[in-house]
Coordinates of C-alpha atoms in Angstrom, one line a residue:
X64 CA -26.0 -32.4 9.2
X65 CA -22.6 -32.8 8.2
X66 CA -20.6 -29.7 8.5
X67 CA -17.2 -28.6 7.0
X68 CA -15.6 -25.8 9.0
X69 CA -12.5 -24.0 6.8
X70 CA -10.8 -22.9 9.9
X71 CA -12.6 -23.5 13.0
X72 CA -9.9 -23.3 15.8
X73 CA -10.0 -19.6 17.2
X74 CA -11.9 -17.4 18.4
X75 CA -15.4 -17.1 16.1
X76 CA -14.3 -20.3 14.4
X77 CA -14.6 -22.0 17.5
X78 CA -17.9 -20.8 18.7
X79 CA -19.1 -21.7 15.5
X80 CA -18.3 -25.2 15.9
X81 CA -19.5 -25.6 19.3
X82 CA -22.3 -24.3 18.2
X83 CA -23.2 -26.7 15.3
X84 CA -22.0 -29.6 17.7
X85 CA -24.1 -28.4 20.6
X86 CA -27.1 -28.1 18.1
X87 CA -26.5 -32.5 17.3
X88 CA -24.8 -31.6 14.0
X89 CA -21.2 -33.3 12.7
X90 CA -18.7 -31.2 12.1
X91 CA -15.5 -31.5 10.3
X92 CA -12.6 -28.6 11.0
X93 CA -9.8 -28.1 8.4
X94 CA -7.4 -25.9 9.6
X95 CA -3.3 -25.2 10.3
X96 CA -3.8 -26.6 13.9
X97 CA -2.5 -23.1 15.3
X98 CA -4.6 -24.0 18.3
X99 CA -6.5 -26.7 19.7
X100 CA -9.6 -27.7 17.9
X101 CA -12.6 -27.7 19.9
X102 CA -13.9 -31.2 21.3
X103 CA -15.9 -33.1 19.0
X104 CA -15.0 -32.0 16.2
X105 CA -13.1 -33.8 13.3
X106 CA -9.7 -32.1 13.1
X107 CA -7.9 -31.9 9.2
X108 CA -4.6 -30.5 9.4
X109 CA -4.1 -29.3 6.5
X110 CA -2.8 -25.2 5.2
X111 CA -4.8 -23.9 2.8
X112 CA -1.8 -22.2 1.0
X113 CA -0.7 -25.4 -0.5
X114 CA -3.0 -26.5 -3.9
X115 CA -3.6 -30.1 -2.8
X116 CA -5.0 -28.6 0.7
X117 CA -8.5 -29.6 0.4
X118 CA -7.9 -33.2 -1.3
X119 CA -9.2 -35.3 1.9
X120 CA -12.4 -33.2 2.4
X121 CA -13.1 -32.9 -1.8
X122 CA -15.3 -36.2 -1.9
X123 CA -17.9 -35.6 0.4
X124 CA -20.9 -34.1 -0.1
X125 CA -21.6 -31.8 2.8
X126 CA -24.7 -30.3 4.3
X127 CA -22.8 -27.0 4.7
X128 CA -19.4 -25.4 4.0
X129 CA -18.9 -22.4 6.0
X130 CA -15.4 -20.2 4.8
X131 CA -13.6 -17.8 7.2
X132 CA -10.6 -17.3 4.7
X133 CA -9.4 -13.5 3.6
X134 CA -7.5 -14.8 0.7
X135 CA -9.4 -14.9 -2.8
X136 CA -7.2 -17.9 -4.2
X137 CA -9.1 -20.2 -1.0
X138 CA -12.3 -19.0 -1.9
X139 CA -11.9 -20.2 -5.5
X140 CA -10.3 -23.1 -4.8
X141 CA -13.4 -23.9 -2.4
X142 CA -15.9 -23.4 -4.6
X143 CA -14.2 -25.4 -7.6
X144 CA -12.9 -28.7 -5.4
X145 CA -16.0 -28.8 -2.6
X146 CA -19.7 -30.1 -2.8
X147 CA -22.2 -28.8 -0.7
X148 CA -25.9 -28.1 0.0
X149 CA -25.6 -24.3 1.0
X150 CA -22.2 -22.2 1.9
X151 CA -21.3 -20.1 4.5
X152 CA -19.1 -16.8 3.9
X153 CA -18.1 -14.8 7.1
X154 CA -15.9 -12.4 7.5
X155 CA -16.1 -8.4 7.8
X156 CA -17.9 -4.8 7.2
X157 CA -14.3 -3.8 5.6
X158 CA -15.6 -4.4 2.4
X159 CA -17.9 -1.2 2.5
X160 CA -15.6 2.1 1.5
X161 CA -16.9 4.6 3.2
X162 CA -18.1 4.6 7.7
X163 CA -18.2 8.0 8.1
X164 CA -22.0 7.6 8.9
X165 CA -23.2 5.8 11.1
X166 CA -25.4 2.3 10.3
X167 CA -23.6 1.4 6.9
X168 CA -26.4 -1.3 5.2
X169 CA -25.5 -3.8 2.6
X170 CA -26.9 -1.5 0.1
X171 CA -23.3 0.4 0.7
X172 CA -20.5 1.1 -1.6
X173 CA -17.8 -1.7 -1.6
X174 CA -14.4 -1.8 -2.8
X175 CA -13.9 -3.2 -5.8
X176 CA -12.4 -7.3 -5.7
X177 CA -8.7 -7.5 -5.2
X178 CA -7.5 -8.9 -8.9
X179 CA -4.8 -11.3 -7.3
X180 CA -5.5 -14.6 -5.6
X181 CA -3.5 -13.7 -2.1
X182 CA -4.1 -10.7 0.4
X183 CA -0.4 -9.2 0.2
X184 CA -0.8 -6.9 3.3
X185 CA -4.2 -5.2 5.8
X186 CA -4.0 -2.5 3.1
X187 CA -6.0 -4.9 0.6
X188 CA -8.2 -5.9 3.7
X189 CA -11.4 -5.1 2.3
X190 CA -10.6 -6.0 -1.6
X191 CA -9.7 -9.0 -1.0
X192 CA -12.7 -10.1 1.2
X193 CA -14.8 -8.7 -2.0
X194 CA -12.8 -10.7 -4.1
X195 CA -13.8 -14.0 -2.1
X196 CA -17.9 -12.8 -1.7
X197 CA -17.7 -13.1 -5.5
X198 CA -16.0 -16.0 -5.5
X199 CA -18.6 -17.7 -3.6
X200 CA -21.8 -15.7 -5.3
X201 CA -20.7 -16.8 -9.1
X202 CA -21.4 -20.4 -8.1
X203 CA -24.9 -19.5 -8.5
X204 CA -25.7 -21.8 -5.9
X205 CA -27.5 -21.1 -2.3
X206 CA -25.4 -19.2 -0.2
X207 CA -25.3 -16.9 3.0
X208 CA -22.5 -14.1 3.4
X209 CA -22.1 -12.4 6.6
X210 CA -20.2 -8.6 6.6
X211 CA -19.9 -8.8 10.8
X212 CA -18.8 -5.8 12.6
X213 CA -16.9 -5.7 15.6
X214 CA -16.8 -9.2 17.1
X215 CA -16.7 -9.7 21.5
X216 CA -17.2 -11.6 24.2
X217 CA -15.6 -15.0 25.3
X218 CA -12.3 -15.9 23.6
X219 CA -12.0 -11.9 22.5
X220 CA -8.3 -10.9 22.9
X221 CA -8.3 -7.3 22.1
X222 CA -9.3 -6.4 25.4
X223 CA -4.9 5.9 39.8
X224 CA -6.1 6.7 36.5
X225 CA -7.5 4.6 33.2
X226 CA -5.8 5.8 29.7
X227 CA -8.8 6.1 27.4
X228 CA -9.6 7.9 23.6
X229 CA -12.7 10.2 22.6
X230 CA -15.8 9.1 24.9
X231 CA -18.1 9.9 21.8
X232 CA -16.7 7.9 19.3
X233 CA -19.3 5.1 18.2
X234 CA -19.0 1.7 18.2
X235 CA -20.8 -1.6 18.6
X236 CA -20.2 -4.9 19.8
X237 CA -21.3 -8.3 18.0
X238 CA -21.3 -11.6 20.8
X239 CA -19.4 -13.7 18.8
X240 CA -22.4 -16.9 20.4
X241 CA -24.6 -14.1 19.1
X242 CA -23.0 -14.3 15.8
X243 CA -21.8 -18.4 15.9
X244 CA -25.6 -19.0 16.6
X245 CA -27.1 -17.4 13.9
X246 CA -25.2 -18.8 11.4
X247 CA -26.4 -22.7 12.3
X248 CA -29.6 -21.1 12.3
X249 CA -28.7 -19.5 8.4
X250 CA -27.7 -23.0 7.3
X251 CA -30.4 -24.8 9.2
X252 CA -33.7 -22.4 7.8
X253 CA -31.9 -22.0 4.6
X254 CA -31.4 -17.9 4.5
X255 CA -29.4 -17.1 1.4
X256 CA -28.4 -13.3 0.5
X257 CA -25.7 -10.9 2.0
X258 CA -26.3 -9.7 5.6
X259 CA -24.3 -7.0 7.4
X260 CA -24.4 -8.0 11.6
X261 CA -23.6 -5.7 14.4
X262 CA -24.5 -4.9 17.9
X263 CA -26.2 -2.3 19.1
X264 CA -24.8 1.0 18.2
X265 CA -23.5 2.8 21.3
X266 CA -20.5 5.1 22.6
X267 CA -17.3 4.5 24.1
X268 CA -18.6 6.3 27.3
X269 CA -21.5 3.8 27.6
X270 CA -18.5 1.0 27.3
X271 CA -16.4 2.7 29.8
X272 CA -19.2 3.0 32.2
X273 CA -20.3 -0.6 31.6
X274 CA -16.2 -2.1 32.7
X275 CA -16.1 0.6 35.7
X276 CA -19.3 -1.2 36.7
X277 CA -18.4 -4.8 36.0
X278 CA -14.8 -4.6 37.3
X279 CA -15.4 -2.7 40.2
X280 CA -13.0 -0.3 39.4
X281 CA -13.1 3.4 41.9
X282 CA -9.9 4.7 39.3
X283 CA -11.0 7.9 37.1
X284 CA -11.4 7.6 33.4
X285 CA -8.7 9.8 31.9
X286 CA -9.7 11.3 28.2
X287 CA -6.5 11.7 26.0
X288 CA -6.6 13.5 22.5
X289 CA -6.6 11.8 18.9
X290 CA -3.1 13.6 18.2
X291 CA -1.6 13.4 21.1
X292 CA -2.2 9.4 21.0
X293 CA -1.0 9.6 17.6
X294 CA 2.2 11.5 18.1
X295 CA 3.1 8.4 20.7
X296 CA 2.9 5.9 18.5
X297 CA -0.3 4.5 19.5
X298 CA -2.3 2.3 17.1
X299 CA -5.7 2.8 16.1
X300 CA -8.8 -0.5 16.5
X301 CA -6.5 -3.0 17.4
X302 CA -3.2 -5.3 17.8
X303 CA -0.1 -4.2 19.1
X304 CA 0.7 -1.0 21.3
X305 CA -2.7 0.1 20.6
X306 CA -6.3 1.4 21.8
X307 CA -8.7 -0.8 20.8
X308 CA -12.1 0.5 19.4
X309 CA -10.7 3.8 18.7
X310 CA -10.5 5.4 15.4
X311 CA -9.1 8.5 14.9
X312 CA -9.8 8.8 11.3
X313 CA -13.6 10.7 10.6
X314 CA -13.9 8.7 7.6
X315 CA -13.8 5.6 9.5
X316 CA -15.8 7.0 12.8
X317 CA -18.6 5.0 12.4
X318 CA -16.6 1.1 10.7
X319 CA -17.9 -0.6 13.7
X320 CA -21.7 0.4 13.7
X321 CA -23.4 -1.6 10.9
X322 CA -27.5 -1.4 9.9
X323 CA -28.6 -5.3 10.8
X324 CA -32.0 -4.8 10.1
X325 CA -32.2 -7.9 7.4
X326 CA -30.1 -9.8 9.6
X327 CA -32.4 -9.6 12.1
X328 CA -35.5 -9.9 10.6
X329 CA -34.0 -13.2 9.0
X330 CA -33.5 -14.7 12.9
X331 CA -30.4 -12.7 14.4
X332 CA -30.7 -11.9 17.7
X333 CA -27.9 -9.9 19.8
X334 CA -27.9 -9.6 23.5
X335 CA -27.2 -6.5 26.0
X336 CA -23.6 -5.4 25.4
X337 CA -23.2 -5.9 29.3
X338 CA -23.3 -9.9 28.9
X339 CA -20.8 -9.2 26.0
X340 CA -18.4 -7.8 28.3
X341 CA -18.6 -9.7 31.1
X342 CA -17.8 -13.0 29.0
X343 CA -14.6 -10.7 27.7
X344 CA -13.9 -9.9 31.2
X345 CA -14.5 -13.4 32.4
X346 CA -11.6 -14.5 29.6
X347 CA -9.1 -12.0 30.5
X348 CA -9.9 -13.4 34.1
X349 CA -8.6 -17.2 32.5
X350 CA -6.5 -16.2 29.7
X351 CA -2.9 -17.8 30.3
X352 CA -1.6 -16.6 26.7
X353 CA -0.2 -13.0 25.6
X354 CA -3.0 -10.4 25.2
X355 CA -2.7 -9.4 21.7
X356 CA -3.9 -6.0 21.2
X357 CA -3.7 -2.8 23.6
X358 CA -0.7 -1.4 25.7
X359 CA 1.9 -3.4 27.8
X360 CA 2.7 -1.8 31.2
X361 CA 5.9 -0.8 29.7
X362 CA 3.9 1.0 26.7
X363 CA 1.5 2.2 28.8
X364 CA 4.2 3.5 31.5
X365 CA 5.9 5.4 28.5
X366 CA 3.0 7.0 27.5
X367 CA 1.9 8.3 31.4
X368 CA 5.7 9.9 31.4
X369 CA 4.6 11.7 27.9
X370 CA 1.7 13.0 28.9
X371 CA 2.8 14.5 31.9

């Protein structure tokens, strides 16, 4: 099959492609060029902001179209300018309104669609990713939308004593080759509909436990309070000077655990969260570029003096 990827050169993008290539499909990548593209691909360098972004890929008819975009305006633009058999729509569970239960299913409240064509700020997060589902569902034509979780495993780059959040805290953890290889498998046995797609629900004790046994690390884990993180200036889930996986808010406790019981009984399978996090481990092991999430040592050196 011929395959256009809208993005396609980080981290899920990437799997995705290698896994169409490694599957004997063609596939076609359209994206800034931020990174690398992954072998074997077709590379279009090309930003989706601009109107005319999509002119080169607009007379093919492809086998599959799969979107990773977050702003409405591409979605619509995709769906008016591109031909293709069956489309792909991946992005996230933000669109649901309300985690503070645990195993949120597609039957969930979402937000409603964000009324402008760009995202201005994360605030509109989950609006505007409703906004570009609907895009895609009005074309009344086969397509497969995918609300993932919490994404890990190689390429992830949120990765005495070890500074952690609340142990019981829930969370789950989606291999993004878990993830990549379901999707060919969407496009390839035709499943339509709208899926949410998680790991297995667990706790952030289990993960502790789990890097203690994979690192090899003797140093004790070392609980510190929601407030107290707070009052430093440490960010919730993810990017800079921040705990990843945590969530202090109860109305969010449970964003990353997801019910993916029609995912999986339309072909997704998910493997022991232990493989997920030794591929993570195994990148952070080769990365050579700045980690993008959790504390530096200076942040984190700060933070020891504060707590003492």
């Amino acid at each position: 099959m011929d395959i256009l990827l809208l993005g396609g050169t980080a981290f899920l993008g990437r799997e995705i492609a290698r896994q169409f290539l490694s599957s004997g499909h063609s596939v076609t990548c359209l994206a800034r060029g931020s990174q690398p593209a992954p072998a074997g691909t077709t590379f279009i360098k090309a930003d989706r902001d601009n109107a005319d972004a999509l002119r080169s890929v607009a007379r093919t008819a492809w086998d599959a179209v799969i979107d990773l975009t977050s702003h409405p305006v591409h979605a619509v633009r995709a769906v008016g300018e591109l031909s293709s058999r069956h489309w792909v729509y991946v992005y996230s569970s933000s669109v649901y309104t309300d985690f503070s239960a645990p195993e949120q299913s597609e039957a969930g409240t979402v937000h409603d669609p964000l009324a402008a064509g760009w995202m201005p700020d994360m605030s509109q997060f989950g609006p505007a990713k409703i906004a570009c589902e609907d895009a895609y569902r009005a074309m009344d034509q086969p397509v497969t939308i995918i609300r993932p979780g919490l994404i890990g495993g190689w390429g992830d780059w949120t990765g005495p004593d070890v500074l952690v959040p609340d142990k019981t805290q829930p969370t789950a953890i989606l291999d993004v080759e878990d993830l990549a290889a379901w999707i060919v498998s969407c496009v390839t046995n035709s499943v339509t509909g709208t899926y949410s797609a998680a790991g297995q629900t667990t706790t952030l004790a289990d993960i502790y436990q789990h890097c203690q046994d994979l690192s090899g690390m003797e140093a004790a884990i070392r609980v510190v309070d929601d407030q107290t993180l707070l009052d430093e200036g440490v960010n919730p889930w993810m990017g800079p000077r921040s705990f990843p996986l945590w969530i202090p808010d109860p109305s969010s406790r449970f964003t990353a655990t997801l019910d993916s019981t029609a995912a999986i009984d339309n072909g997704l399978q998910t493997r022991p969260i232990i493989e997920t996090l030794t591929a993570a481990l195994r990148y952070e092991e080769e990365r050579s570029t700045p980690r993008q999430a959790g504390l530096t040592d200076e942040e984190e050196r700060i933070l020891r003096k504060a707590l003492l």
